[in-house]
Tab-separated table of C-alpha atoms in Angstrom:
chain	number	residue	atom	x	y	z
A	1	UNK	CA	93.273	25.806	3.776
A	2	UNK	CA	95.350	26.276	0.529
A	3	UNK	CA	95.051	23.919	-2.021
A	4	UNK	CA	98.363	21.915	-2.996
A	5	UNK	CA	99.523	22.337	-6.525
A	6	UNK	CA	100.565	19.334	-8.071
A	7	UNK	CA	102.794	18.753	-11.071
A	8	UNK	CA	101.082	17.530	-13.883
A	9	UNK	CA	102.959	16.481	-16.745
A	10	UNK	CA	99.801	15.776	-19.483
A	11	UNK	CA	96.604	17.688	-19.821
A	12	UNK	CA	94.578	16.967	-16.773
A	13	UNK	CA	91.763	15.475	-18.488
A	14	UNK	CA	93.292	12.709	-20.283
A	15	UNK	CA	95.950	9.620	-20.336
A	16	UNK	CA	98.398	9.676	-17.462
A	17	UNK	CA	97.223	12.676	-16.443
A	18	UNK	CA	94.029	12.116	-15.370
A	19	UNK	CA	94.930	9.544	-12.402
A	20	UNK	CA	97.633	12.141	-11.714
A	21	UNK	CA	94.845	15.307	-11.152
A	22	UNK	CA	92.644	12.582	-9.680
A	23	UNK	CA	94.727	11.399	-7.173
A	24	UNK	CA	95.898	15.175	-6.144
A	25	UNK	CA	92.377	16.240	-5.777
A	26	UNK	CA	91.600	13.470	-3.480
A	27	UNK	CA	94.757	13.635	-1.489
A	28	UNK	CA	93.908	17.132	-1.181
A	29	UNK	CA	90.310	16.775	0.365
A	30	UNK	CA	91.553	13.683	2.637
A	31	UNK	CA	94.354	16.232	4.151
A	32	UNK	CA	92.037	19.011	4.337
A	33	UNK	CA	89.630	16.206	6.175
A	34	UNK	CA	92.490	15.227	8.689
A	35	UNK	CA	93.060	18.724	9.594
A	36	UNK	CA	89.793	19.671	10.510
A	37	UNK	CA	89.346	16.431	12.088
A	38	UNK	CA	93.003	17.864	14.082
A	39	UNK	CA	92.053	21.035	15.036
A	40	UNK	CA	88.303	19.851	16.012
A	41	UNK	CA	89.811	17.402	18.816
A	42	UNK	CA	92.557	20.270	19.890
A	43	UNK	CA	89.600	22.896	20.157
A	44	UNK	CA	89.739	24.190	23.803
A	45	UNK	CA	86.211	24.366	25.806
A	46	UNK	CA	85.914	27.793	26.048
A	47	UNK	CA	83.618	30.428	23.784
A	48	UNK	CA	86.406	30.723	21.011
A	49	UNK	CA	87.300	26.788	21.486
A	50	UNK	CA	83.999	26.344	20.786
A	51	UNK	CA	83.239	28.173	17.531
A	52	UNK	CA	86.743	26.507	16.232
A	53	UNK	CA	85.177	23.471	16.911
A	54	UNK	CA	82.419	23.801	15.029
A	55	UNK	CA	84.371	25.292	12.040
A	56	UNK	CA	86.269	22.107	11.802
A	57	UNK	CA	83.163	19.946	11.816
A	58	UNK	CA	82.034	22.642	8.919
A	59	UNK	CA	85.059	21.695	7.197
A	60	UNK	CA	85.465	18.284	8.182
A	61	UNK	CA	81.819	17.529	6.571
A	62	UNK	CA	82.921	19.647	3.020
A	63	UNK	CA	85.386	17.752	2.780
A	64	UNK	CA	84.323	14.392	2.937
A	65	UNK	CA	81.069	15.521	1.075
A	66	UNK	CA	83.686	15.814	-1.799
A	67	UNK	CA	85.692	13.131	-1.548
A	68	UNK	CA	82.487	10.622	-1.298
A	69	UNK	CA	81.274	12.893	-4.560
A	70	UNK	CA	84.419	12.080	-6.436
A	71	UNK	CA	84.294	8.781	-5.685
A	72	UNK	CA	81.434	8.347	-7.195
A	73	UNK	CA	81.546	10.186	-10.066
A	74	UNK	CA	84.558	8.963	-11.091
A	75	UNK	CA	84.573	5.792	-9.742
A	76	UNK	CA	85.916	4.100	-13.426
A	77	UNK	CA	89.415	5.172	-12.246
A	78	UNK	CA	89.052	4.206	-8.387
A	79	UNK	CA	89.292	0.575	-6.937
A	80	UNK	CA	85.794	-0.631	-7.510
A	81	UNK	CA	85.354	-2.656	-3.880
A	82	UNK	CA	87.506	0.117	-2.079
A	83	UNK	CA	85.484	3.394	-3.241
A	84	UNK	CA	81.910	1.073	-2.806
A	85	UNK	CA	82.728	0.614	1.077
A	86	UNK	CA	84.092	4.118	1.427
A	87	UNK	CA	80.990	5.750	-0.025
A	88	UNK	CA	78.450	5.413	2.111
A	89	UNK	CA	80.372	6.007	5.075
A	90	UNK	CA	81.478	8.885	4.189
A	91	UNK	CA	77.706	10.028	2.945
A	92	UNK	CA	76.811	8.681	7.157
A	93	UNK	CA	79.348	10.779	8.514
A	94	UNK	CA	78.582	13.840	6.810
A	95	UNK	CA	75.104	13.517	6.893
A	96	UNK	CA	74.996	12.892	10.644
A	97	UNK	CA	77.360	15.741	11.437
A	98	UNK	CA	74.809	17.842	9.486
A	99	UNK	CA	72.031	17.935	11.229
A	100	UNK	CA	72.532	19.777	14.274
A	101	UNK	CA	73.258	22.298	12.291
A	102	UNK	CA	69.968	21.523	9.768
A	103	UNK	CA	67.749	22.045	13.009
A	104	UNK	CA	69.410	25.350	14.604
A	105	UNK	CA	68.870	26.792	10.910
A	106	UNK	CA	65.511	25.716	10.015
A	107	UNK	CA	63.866	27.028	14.036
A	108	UNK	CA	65.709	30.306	12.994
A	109	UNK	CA	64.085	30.359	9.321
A	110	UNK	CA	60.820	29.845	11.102
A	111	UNK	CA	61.149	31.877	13.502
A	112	UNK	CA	62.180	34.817	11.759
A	113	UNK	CA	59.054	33.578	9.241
A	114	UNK	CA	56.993	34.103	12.037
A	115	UNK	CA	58.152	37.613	12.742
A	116	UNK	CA	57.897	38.893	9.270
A	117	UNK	CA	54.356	37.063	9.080
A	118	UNK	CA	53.187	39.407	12.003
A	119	UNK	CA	55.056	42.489	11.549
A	120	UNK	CA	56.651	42.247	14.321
A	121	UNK	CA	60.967	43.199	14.657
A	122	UNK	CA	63.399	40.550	13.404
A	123	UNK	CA	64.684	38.020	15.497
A	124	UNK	CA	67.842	39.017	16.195
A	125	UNK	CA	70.310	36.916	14.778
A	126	UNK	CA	70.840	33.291	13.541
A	127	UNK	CA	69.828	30.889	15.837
A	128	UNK	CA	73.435	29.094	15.128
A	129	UNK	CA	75.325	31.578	16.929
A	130	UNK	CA	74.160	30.959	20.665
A	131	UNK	CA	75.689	27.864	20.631
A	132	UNK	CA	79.254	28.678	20.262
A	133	UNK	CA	78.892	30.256	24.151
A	134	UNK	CA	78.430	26.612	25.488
A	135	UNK	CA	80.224	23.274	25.367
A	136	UNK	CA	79.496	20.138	26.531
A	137	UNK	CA	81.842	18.542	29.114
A	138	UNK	CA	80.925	15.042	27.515
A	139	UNK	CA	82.495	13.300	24.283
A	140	UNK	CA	84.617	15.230	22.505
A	141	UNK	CA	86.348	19.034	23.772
A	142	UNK	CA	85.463	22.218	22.197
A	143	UNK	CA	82.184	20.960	20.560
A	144	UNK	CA	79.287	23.315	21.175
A	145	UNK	CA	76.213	22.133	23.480
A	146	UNK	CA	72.984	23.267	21.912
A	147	UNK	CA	70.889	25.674	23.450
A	148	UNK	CA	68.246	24.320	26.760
A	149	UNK	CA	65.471	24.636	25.509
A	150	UNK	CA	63.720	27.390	27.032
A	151	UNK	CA	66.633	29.222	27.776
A	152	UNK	CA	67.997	32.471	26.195
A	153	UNK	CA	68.559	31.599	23.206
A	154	UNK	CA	68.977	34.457	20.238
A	155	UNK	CA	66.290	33.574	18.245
A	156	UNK	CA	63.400	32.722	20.653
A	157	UNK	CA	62.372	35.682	22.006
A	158	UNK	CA	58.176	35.808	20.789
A	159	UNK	CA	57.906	39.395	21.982
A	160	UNK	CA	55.870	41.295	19.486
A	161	UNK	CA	53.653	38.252	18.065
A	162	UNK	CA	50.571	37.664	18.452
A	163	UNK	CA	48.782	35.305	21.006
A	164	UNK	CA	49.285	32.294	18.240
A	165	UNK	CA	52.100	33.068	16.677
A	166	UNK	CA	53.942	33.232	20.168
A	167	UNK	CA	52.821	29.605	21.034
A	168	UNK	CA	53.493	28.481	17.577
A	169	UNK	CA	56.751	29.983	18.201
A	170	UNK	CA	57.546	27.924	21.747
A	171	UNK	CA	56.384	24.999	20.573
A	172	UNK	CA	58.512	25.094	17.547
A	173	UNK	CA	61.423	26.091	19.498
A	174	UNK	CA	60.377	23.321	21.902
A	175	UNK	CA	60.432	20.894	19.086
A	176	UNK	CA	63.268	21.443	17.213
A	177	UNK	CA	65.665	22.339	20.075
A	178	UNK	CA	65.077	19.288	21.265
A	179	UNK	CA	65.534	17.317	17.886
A	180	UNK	CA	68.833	19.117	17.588
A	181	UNK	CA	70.036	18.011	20.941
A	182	UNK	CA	69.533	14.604	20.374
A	183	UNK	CA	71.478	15.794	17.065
A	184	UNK	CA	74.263	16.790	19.189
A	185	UNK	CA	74.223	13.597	21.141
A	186	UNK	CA	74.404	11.500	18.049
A	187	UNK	CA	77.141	13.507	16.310
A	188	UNK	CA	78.914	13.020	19.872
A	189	UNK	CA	78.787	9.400	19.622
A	190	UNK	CA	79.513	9.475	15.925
A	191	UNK	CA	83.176	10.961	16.456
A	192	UNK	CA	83.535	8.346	19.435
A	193	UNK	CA	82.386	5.323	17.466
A	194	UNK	CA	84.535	2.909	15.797
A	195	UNK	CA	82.805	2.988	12.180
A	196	UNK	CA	84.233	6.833	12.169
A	197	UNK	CA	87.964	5.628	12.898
A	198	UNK	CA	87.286	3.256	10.382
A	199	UNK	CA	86.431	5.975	8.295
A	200	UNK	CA	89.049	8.043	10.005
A	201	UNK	CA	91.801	5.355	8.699
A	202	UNK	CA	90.602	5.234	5.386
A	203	UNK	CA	91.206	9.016	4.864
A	204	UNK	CA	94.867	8.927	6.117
A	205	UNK	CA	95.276	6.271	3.563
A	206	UNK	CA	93.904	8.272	1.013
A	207	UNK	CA	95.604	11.036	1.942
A	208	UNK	CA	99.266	8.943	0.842
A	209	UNK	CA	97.903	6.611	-1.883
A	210	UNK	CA	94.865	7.015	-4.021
A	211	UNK	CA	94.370	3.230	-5.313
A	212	UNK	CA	93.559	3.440	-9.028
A	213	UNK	CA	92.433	0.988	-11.773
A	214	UNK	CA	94.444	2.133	-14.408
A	215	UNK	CA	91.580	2.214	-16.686
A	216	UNK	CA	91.648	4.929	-19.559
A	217	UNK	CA	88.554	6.908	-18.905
A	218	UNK	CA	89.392	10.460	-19.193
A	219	UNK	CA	88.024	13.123	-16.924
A	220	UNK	CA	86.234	15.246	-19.202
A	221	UNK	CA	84.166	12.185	-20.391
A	222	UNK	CA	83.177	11.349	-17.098
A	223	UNK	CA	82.468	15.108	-16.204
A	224	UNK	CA	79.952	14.782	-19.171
A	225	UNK	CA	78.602	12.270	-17.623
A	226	UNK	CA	77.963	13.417	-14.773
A	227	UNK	CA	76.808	16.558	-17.055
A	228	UNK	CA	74.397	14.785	-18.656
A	229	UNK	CA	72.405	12.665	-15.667
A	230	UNK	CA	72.137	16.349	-14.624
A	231	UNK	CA	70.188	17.366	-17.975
A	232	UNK	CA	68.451	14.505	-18.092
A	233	UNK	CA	67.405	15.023	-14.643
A	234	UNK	CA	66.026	18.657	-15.000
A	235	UNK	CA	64.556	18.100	-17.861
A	236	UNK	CA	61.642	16.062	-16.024
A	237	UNK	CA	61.244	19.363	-13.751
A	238	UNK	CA	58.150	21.089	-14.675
A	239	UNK	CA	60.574	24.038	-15.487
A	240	UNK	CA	57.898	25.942	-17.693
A	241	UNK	CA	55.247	26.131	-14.523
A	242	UNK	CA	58.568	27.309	-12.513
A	243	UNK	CA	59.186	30.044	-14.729
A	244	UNK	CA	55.451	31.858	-13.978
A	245	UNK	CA	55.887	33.022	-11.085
A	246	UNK	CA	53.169	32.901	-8.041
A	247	UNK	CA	52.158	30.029	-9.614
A	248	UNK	CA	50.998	28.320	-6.753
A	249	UNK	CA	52.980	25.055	-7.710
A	250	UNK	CA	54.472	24.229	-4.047
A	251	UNK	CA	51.055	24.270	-3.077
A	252	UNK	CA	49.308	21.479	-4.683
A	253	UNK	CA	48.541	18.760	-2.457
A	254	UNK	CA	48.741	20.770	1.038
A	255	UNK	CA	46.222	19.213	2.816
A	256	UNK	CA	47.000	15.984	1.271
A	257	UNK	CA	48.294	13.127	2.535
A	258	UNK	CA	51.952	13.579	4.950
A	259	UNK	CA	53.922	12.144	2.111
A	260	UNK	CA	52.278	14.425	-0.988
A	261	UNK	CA	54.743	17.337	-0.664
A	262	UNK	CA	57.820	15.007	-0.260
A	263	UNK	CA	57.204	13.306	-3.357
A	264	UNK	CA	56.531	16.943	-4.792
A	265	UNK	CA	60.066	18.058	-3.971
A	266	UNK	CA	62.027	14.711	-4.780
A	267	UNK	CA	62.725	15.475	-7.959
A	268	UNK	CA	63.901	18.898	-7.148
A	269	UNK	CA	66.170	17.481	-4.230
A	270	UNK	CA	67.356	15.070	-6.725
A	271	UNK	CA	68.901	17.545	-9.020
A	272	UNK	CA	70.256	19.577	-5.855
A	273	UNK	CA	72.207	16.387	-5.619
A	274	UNK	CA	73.348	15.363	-9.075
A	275	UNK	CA	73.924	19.362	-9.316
A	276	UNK	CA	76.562	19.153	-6.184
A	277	UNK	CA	78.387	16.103	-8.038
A	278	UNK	CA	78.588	18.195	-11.538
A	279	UNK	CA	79.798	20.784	-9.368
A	280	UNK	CA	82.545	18.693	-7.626
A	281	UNK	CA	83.320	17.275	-10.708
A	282	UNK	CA	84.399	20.837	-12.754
A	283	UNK	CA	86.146	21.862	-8.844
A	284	UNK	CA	88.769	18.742	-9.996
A	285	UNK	CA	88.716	19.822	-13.619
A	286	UNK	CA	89.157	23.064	-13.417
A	287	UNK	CA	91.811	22.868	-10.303
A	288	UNK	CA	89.241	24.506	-7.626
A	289	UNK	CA	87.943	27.279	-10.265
A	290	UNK	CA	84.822	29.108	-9.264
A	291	UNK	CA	81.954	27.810	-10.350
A	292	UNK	CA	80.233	29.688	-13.167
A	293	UNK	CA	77.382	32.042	-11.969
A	294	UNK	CA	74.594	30.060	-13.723
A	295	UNK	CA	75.841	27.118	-11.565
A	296	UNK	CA	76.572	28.909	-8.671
A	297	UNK	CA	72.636	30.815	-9.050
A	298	UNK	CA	71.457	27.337	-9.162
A	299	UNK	CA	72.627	25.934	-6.401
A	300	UNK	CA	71.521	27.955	-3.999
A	301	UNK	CA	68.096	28.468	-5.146
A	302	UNK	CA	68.106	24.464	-5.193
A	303	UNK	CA	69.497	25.156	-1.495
A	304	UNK	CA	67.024	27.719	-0.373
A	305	UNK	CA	64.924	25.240	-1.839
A	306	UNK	CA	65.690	21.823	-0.003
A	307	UNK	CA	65.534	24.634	3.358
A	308	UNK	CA	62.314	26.117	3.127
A	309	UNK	CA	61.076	22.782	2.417
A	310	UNK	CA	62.037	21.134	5.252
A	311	UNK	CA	61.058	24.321	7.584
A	312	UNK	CA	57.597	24.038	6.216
A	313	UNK	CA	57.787	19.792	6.632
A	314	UNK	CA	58.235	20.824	10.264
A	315	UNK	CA	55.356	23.597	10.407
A	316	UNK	CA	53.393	20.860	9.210
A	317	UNK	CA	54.369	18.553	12.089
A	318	UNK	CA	54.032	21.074	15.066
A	319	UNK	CA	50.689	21.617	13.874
A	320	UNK	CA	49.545	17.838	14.362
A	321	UNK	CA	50.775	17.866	17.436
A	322	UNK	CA	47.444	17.365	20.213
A	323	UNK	CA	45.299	19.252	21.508
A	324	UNK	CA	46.576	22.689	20.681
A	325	UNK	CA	44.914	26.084	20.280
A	326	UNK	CA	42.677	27.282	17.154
A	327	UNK	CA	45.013	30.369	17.085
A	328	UNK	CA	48.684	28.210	17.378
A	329	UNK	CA	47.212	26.031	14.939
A	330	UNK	CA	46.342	28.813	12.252
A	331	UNK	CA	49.492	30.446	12.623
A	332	UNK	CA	51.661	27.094	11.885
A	333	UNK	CA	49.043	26.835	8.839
A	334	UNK	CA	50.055	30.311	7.609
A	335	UNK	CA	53.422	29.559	8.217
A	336	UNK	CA	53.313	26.254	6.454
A	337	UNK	CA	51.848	28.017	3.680
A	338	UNK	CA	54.272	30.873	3.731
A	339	UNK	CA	57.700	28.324	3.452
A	340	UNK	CA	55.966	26.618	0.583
A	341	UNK	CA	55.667	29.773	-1.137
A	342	UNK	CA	59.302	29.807	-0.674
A	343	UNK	CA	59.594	26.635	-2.131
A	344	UNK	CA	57.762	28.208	-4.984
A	345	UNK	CA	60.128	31.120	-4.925
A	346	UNK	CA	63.505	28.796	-4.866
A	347	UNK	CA	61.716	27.185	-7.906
A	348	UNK	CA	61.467	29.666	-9.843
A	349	UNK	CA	64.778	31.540	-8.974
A	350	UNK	CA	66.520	28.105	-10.326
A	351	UNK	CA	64.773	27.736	-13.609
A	352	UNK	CA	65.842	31.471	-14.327
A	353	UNK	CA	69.089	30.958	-13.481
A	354	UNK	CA	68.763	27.492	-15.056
A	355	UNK	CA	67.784	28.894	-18.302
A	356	UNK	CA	69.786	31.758	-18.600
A	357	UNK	CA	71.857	32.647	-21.653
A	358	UNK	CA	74.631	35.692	-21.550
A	359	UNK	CA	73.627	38.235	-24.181
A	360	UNK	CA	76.631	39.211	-25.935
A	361	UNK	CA	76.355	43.108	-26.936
A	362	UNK	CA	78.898	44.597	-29.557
């Protein structure tokens, strides 16, 4: 969707002004967030229906991922008991309509892990796809029913693995398809439930009034704020062990407790996060600019990152799970081993973006 241009009759940043780009940027996200929620409840049920459907929901969760970001970061300007009750519903909403699509992207990661592991062809294509050629005829029209599990799904085919890698295969498809239907099924009641036309409201009155303080914080100085919880929070990364690569890092602690590697990777995910809200913060500034490459680099290595962390989280879990074979068992351990290398990787491709400075030839 185009972005509205709005008159601004001061410097953005500053005085007047600021309330004024404030209040367009918002207005802007809460419109783009009523037409996606618009076009996701006109979607029709068949195959293209379906894949419009989930493009809204796309759209509908970017959207209020950056109003609930801007609400936050410059919350100085914003009603103080207004933008407090929005927040966290908005973080719910987008967070549950995430994770379907979390789950269909993490089996296909492993998956396609698997078949790299063993040498074996690709999987062809990303497990997302299969499920724009279903739709459920419950809850809401046009919104795409995961794949059965066991069914023909693009990215489950273990032909050309071995004996373990085939079962570790199944029973991660097993697993995960199942944790994304029960996604589905909880995104379905979401958009039925009457905290999201609460939320729902809320928007549309966004979209028309944008209740400010009137308080004289500029946007620049709260962009530097938000700047500087950034700084502060990378510099606790061990960024110097990041930037030798192979340095086996990710790996500490594997065959530690459950909880060792999320406590590894919490202060990673928590830049990701105070990264996206920087990043949110120069789209209002600099009236939907694109990002500068070092930013750009960084967030998706923080991305790949948060990914490959949570495919090998799962490895982990399929592996616990009783009485399986030796072989299944030693494949999910390889494959654990391989996505933490990738968290390694990710690592290491944000501290050199991170740290990089433009050389200026003459």
């Amino acid at each position: 969707m185009a972005q509205q241009h709005h008159e601004m009759t001061d410097t953005p940043g500053t005085g007047t002004a600021a309330g004024e780009a404030l209040s367009a940027y918002l207005q802007d996200q809460a419109t783009e967030f009523l037409r996606s929620l618009r076009l996701h409840r006109e979607s029709t049920t068949d195959a293209q229906g379906a894949e419009e459907s989930l493009a809204a929901a796309h759209s509908l969760r970017r959207a209020a991922r950056r109003i609930g970001a801007t609400l936050h970061t410059f919350r100085p300007l914003l009603d103080p008991e207004w933008s407090a009750s929005l927040r966290p519903e908005l973080s719910w909403l987008s967070g549950t309509l995430a994770q379907e699509h979390a789950y269909a992207t993490r089996l296909h990661r492993l998956l396609e892990a698997l078949h790299r592991l063993s040498g074996s062809a690709p999987v062809p294509g990303p497990a997302t796809e299969p499920a724009t050629t279903a739709v459920t005829a419950a809850g809401r029209r046009g919104w795409a029913r995961p794949p059965v599990p066991g069914g023909d799904s693009g990215g489950s085919a273990p032909r050309g693995l071995t004996v373990g890698a085939a079962k570790a295969a199944a029973l991660l498809e097993r697993q995960l398809t199942l944790a994304r239907t029960r996604a589905h099924s909880t995104a379905l009641q979401a958009f039925g439930s009457s905290r999201f036309h609460a939320v729902a409201d809320n928007v549309a009155v966004l979209a028309s009034e944008v209740p400010l303080t009137g308080a004289q914080d500029d946007l620049k100085h709260l962009t530097a704020t938000a700047e500087a919880d950034l700084n502060e929070a990378v510099a606790a990364l061990p960024l110097g062990q990041a930037g030798h690569p192979y340095n086996a890092g990710a790996l500490v602690h594997g065959l530690a407790s459950d909880t060792a590697p999320d406590a590894q990777d919490a202060p990673w995910l928590k830049v990701r996060s105070l990264l996206r809200l920087h990043r949110y913060a120069l789209e209002l500034l600099l009236d939907h600019a694109p990002p500068a490459p070092r930013i750009a680099d960084a967030s998706h290595a923080l991305n790949v990152h948060r990914e490959a962390a949570a495919a090998a989280a799962a490895a982990a879990q399929a592996a616990r799970t009783p009485r399986i074979a030796p072989a299944t068992a030693y494949a999910l351990g390889v494959l654990h081993a391989d996505q933490r290398h990738e968290v390694e990787a990710a690592r290491f491709a944000f501290q050199q973006a991170w740290l990089y400075e433009a050389v200026s030839t003459r």
